[in-house]
Coordinates of C-alpha atoms in Angstrom, one line a residue:
X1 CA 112.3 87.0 131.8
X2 CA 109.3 89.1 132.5
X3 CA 106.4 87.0 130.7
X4 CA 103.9 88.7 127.8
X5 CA 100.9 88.8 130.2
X6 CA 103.3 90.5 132.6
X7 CA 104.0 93.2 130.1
X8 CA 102.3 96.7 130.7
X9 CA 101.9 100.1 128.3
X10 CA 105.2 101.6 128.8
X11 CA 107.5 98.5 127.9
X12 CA 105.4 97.8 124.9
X13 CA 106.0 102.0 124.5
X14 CA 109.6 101.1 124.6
X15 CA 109.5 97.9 122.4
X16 CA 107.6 99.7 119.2
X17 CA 110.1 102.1 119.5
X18 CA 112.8 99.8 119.0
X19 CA 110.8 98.2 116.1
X20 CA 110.0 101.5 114.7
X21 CA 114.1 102.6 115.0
X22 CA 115.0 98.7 112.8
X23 CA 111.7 100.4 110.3
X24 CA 113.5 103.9 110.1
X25 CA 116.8 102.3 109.1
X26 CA 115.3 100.1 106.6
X27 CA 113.4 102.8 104.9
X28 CA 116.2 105.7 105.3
X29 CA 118.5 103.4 103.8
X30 CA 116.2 102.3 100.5
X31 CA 115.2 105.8 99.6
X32 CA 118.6 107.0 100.4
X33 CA 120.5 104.6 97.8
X34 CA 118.0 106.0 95.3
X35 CA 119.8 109.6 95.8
X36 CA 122.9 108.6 95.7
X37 CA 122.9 106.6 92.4
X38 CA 124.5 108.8 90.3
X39 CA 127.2 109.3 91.9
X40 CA 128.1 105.7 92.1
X41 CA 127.3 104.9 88.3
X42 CA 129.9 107.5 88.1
X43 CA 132.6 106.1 90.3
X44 CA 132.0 102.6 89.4
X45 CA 132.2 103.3 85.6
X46 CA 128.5 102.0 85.2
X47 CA 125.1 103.3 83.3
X48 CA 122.9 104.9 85.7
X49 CA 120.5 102.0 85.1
X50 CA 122.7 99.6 85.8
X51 CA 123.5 101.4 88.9
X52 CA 119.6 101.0 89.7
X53 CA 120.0 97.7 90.2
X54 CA 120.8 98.3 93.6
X55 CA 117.7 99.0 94.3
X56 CA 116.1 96.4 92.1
X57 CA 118.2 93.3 94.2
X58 CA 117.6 95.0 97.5
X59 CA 113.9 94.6 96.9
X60 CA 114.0 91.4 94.9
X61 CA 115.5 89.8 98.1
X62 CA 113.1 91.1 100.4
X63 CA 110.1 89.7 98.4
X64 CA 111.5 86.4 98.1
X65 CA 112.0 86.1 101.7
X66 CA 109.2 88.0 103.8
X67 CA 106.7 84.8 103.5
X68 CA 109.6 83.2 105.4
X69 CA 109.8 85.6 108.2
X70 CA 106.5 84.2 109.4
X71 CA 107.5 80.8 109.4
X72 CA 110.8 81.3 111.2
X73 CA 108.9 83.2 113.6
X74 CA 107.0 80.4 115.1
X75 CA 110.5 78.0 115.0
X76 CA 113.1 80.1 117.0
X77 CA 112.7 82.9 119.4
X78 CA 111.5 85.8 117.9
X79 CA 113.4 88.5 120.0
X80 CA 116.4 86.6 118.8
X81 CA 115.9 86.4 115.3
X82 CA 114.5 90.7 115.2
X83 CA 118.3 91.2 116.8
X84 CA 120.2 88.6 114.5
X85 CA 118.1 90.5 111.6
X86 CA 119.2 93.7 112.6
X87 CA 123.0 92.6 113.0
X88 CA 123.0 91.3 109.8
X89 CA 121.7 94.2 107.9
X90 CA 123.8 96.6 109.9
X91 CA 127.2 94.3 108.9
X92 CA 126.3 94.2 105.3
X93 CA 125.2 98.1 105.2
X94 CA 128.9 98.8 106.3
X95 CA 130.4 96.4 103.9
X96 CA 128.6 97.9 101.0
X97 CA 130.6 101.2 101.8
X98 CA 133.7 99.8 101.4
X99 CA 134.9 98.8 97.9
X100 CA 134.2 100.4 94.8
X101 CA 132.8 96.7 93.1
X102 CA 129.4 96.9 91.6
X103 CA 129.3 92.8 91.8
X104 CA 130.5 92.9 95.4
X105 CA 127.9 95.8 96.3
X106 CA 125.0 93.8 94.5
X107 CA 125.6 91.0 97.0
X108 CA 125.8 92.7 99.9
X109 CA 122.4 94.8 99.0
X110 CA 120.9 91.2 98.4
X111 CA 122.0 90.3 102.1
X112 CA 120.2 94.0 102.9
X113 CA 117.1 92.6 101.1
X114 CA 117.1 89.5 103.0
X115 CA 117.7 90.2 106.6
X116 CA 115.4 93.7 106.2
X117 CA 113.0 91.0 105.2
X118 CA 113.5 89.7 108.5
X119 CA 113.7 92.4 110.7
X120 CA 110.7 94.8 110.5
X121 CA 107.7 91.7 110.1
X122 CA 109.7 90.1 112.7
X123 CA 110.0 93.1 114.7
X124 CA 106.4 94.0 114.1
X125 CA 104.9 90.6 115.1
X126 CA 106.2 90.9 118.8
X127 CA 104.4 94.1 119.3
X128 CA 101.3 93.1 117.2
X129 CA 100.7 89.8 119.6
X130 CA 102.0 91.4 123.1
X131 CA 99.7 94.0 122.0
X132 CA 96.0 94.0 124.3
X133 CA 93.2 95.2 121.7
X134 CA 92.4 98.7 123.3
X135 CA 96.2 100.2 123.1
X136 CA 96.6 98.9 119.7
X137 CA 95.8 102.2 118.2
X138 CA 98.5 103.8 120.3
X139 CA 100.9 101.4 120.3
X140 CA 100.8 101.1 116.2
X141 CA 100.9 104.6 116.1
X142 CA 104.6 104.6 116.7
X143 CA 105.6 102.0 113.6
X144 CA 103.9 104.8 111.3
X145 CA 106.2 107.5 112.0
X146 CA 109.3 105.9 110.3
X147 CA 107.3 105.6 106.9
X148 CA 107.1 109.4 107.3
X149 CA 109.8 110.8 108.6
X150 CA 112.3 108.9 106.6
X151 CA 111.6 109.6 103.0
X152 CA 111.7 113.2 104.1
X153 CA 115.2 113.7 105.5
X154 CA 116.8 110.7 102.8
X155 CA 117.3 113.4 100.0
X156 CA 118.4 115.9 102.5
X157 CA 120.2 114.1 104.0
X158 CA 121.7 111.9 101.5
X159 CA 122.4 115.3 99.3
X160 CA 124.4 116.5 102.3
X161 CA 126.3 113.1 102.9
X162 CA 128.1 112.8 99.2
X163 CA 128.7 116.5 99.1
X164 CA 130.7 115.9 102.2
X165 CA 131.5 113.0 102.2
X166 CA 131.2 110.5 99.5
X167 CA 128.5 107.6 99.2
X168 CA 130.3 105.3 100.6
X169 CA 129.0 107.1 104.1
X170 CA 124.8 106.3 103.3
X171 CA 125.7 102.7 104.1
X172 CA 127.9 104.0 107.2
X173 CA 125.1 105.8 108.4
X174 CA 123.3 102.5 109.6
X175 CA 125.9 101.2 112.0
X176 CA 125.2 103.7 114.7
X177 CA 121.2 103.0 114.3
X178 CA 121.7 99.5 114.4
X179 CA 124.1 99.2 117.5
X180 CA 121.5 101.3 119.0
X181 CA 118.5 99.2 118.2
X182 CA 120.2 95.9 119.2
X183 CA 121.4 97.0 122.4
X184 CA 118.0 98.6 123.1
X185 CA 116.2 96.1 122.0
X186 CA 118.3 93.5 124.1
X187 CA 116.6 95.4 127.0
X188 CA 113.4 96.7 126.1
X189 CA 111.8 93.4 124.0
X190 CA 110.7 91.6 126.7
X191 CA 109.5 88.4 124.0
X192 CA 109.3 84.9 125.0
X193 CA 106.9 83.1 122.2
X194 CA 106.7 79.3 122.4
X195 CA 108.1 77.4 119.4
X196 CA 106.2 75.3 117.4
X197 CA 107.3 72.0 115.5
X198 CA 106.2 73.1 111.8
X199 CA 107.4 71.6 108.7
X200 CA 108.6 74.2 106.1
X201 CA 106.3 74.4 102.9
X202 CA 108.7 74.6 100.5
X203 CA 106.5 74.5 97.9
X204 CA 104.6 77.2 99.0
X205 CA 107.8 79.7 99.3
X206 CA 109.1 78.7 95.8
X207 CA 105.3 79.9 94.2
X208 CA 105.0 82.9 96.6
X209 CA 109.0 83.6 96.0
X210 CA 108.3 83.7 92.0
X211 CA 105.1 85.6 92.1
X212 CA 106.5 88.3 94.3
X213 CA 109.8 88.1 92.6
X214 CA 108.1 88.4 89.2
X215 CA 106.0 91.2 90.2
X216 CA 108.9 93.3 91.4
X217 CA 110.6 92.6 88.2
X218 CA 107.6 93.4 85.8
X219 CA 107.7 96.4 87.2
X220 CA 111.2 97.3 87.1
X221 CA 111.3 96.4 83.2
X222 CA 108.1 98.4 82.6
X223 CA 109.3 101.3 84.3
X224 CA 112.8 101.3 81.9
X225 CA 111.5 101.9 77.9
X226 CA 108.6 101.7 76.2
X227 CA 110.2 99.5 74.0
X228 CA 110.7 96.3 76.5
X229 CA 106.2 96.9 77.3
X230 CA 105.8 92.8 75.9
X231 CA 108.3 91.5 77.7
X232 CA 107.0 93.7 81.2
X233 CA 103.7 92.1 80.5
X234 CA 104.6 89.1 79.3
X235 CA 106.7 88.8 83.2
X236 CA 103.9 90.4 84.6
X237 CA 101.4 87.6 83.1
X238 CA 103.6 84.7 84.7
X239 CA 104.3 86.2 87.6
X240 CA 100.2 86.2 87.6
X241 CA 100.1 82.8 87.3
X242 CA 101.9 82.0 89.7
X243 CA 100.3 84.3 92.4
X244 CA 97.0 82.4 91.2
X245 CA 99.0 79.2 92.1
X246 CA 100.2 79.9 95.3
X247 CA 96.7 81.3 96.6
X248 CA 95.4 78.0 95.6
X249 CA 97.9 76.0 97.5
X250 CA 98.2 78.2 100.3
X251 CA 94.3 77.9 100.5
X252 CA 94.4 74.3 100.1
X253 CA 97.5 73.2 102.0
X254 CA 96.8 71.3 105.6
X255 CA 100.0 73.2 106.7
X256 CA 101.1 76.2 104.4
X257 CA 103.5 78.7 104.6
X258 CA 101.2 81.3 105.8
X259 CA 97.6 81.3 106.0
X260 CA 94.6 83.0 104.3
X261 CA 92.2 82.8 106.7
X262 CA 92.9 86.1 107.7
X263 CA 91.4 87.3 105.4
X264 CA 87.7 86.2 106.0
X265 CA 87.7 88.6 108.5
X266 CA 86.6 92.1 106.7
X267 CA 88.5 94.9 108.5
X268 CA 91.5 92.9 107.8
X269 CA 90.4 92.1 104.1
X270 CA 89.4 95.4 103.6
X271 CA 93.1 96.7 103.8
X272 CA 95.1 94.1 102.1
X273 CA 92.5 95.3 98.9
X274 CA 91.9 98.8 99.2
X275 CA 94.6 99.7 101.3
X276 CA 97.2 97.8 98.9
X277 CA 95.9 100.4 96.1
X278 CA 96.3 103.2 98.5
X279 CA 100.0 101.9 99.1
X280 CA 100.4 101.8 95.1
X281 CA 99.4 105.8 95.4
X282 CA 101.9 106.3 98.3
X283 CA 104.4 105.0 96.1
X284 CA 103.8 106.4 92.8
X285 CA 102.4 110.3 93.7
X286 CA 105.9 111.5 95.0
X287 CA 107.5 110.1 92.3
X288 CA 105.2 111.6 89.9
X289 CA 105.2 114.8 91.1
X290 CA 108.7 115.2 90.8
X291 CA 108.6 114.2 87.3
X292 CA 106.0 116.9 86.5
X293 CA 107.4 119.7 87.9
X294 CA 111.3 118.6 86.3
X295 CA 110.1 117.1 82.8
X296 CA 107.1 119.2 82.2
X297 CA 107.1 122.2 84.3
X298 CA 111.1 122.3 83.5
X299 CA 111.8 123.4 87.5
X300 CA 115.2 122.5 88.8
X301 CA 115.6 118.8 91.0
X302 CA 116.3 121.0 94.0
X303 CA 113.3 123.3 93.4
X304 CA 110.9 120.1 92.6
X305 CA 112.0 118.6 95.7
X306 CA 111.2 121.3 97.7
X307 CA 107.8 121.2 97.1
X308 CA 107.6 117.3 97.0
X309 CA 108.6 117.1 100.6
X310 CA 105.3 119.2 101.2
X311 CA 103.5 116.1 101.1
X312 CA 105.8 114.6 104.0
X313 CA 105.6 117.8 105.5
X314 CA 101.7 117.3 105.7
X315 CA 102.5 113.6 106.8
X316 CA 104.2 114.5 109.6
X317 CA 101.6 117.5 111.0
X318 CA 98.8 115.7 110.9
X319 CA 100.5 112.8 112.7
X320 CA 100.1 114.1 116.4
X321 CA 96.6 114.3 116.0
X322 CA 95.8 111.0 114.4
X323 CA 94.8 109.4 117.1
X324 CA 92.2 111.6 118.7
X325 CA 90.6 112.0 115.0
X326 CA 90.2 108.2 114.7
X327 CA 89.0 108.1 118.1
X328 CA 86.5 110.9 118.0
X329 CA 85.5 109.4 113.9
X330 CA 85.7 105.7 114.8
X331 CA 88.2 103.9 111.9
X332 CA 85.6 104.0 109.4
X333 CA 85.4 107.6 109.2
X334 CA 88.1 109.0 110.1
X335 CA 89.6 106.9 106.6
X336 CA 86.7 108.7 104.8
X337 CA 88.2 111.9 105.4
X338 CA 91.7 111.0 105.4
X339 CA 90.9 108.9 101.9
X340 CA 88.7 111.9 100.5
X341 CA 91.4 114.1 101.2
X342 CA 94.3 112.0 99.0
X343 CA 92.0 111.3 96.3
X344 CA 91.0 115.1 96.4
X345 CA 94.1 116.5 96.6
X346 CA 95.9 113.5 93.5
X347 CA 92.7 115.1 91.2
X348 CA 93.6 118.3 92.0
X349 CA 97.3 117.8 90.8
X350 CA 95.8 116.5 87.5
X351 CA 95.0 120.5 86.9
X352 CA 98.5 121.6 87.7
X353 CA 100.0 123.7 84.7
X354 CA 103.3 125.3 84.4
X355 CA 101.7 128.8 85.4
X356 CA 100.4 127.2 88.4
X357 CA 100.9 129.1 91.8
X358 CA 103.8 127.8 93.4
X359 CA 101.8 128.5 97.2
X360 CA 98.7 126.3 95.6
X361 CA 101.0 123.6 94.4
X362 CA 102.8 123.3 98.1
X363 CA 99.2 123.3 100.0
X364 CA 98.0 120.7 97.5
X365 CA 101.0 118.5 98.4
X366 CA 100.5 119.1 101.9
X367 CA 96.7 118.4 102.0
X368 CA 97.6 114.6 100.5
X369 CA 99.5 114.6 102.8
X370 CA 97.7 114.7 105.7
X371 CA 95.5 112.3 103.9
X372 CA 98.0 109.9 104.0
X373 CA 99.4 110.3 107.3
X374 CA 95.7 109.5 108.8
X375 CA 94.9 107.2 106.5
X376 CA 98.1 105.1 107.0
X377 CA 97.9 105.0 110.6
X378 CA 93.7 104.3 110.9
X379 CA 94.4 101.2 108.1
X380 CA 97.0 100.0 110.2
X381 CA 95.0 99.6 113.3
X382 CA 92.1 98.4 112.3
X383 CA 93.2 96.0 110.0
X384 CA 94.3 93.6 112.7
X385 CA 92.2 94.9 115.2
X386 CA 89.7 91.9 115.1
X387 CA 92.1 89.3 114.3
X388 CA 92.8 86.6 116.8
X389 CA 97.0 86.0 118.3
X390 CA 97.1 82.9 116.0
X391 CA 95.7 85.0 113.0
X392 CA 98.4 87.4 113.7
X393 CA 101.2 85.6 112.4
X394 CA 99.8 84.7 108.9
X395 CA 98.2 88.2 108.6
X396 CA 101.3 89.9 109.2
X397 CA 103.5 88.1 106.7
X398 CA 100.8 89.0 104.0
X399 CA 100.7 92.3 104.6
X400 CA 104.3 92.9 104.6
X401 CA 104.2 90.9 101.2
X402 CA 101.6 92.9 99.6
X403 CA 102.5 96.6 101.1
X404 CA 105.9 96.2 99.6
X405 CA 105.2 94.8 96.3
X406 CA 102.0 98.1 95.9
X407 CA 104.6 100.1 96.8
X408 CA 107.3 98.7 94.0
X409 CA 104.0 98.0 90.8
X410 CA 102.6 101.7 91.8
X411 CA 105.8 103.5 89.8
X412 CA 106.3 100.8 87.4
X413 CA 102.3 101.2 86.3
X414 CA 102.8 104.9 86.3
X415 CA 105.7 105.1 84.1
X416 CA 104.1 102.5 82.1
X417 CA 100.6 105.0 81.8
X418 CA 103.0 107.8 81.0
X419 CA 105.5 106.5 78.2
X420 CA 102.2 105.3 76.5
X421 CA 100.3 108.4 77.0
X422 CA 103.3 110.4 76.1
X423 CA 103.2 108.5 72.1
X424 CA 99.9 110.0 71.8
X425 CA 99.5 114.0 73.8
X426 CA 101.5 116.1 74.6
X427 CA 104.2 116.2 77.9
X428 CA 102.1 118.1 80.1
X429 CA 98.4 116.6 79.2
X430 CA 100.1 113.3 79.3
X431 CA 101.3 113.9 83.2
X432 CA 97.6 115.4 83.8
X433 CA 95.7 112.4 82.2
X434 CA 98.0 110.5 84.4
X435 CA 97.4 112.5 87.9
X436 CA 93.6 111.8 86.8
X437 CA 94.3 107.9 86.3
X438 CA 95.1 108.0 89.6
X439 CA 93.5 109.9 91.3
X440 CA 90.0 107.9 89.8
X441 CA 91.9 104.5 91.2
X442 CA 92.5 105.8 94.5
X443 CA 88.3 106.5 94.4
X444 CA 88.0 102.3 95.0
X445 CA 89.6 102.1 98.6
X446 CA 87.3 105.1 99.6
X447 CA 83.9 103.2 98.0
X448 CA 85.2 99.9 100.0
X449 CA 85.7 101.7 103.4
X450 CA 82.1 102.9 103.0
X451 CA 80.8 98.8 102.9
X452 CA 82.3 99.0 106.5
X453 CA 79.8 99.0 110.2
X454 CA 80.5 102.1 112.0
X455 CA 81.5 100.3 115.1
X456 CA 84.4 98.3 112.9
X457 CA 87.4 98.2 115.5
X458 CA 85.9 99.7 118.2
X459 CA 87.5 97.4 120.7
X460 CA 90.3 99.0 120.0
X461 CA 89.2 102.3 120.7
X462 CA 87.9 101.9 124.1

């Protein structure tokens, strides 16, 4: 077994790539369910919100047990546990396709939830502490790609697949990528972590599982009608609670689940605040965009998503040159433009109308973009970039928790600001007052990158 120290650029090349393959299949297969839900609340006899729950239980699962992934990582072997994590959501993926049972697909998505919990903080913890500070940029630079290329080819793809096929076949799709990541990975993670001894805060997971869990689920009921807004905030209040809770006991515990010192060190602190609003925006914009141009501008789904996939089209241009911008900027620059950009570029969608040019409307989404792109991939650098190996742990697990549930609260707050906007203007003002909401909110993680030295990460940039 070739030991971490031993470890040189090209197998840690070959490791994120791995990491970044079990990433790709975890996000092709969430944003692909998502298209195919009509079409199974049609062959399973179901509401098509009752159908979403699919979604709702995949991600349930995966909130209640990313703070365990950290934990786990310190008592068995990682590299095992990334390829048990993959196995396991490859098996359940396939035996999701294969009976038309909404109870039995519910449990296998909840398996999903869980070992995708698993796998990609797992995954991402073995290249985060084999990791030496200066290739850090690089080596990150390769776990980004799978947030942009896959919600671009999902519809696309997933359109194609149950027009062919049926979609029983999204959940097939997975068992060639994960054979292919565990027998890569069997060869290319060269991970040997020692094991530590801990006792399991159970306390800790039950407040961190109900927060999380409460927050996913706030959002999913305020998302659904205006008419269920008390009992969203009424779930979002406890679910407040109990995230208050758990940050006191996690800050006070000798041995907690994960810790929050991490976050006394600024570049880190800096993104699990700002950066978890700019993950709200990634999140909410595509979806609201799409509703614009179908529910206000009255375009066709296949015309709305053409122009949609402008902003991963922009994602995925800028991407090449990432690096050398945040090398030539420094981090703290290089996320003023890419941050000025996306909150440009969400303010300029607040003054789309229905006679808008379609070529302006495509640039627009393509200059956000390439906001997001270098954005994404400067945060995700520096934000561990001056954290120490036994930092790494408990900073990971956090940031997987918070990333996810921005993500989830970004649409269920933006459907929330539209049905209440939507009792008071009309259709179209109502979308623009919302691009403007925000667009204003993304203004805070720009302000906050500002408060940063312009040398912040620069060990890793050397």
């Amino acid at each position: 077994m070739t030991s971490n120290s031993q470890m040189n650029f090209s197998q840690m090349k070959r490791a994120a790539l791995v990491v970044a393959a079990a990433l790709f299949m975890q996000m092709l297969d969430s944003t692909i369910v998502t298209t195919a839900l009509p079409q199974i609340a049609t062959d399973l006899k179901v509401a098509q919100s009752t159908a979403s729950l699919l979604v709702s239980v995949y991600m349930l699962f995966s909130a209640i047990f990313i703070p365990l992934s950290g934990w786990l990582a310190k008592k068995v072997r990682r590299k095992n546990l990334f390829l048990i994590a993959v196995g396991l959501f490859t098996v359940s993926s396939v035996l999701a396709g294969l009976f038309n049972n909404l109870t039995y697909l519910l449990v296998m998505r909840a398996i999903q939830g869980m070992s995708g919990a698993l796998m990609v903080p797992v995954g991402r913890l073995i290249i985060l502490e084999n990791t030496e500070p200066k290739k850090m940029l690089q080596i990150l630079s390769y776990l980004v790609w799978p947030a942009l290329l896959a919600p671009a080819i999902a519809p696309l793809l997933g359109g194609y697949v149950i027009a062919s096929l049926s979609w029983h076949w999204i959940f097939f799709l997975n068992l060639p990528i994960g054979l292919l990541i565990i027998l890569t990975g069997a060869f290319f993670i060269l991970d040997d972590n020692e094991r530590e001894d801990l006792p399991f805060d159970l306390f800790g997971f039950l407040l961190v599982a109900v927060a999380g869990g409460g927050l996913l689920i706030a959002s999913e009921i305020l998302s659904r009608a205006l008419s269920l807004f008390f009992w969203g905030f009424l779930v979002l209040f406890v679910a407040l609670v109990f995230l208050a809770l758990a940050w006191h006991h996690l800050s006070a515990s000798d041995q907690p689940l994960f810790s929050l010192e991490p976050l006394k060190v600024k570049t880190f602190r800096v993104y699990e605040s700002g950066g978890s609003i700019f993950w709200m925006t990634i999140g909410a914009l595509p979806y609201l965009l799409t509703l614009v141009l179908q529910v206000a501008f009255h375009w066709s789904p296949i015309m709305a998503g053409t122009y949609v996939i402008f902003i991963f089209i922009g994602n995925i241009a800028i991407k090449p040159f990432t690096t050398v911008i945040i090398r030539r900027l420094g981090y703290k620059y290089a996320l003023v433009v890419a941050l000025s950009l996306a909150s440009l570029a969400t303010l300029l969608m607040a003054a789309f109308h229905a006679d808008s040019a379609k070529v302006w409307i495509a640039f627009v989404a393509f200059v956000s973009g390439v906001g997001r792109s270098l954005a994404l991939t400067a945060y995700n650098s520096l934000s561990f970039s001056e954290l120490s190996k036994e930092q790494k742990n408990s900073a990971n697990t956090l940031t997987s928790v918070l990333q996810m549930l921005s993500q989830a609260l970004g649409v269920g707050i933006v459907a929330t600001i539209l049905a209440l906007l939507g009792q008071v203007m009309k259709t179209t003002l109502a979308y623009q007052v919302t691009f403007l909401i925000v667009g204003l909110v993304s203004l805070y993680p720009l302000l906050e990158v500002l408060t940063l030295p312009k040398d912040a990460g620069a060990q890793t940039l050397s």
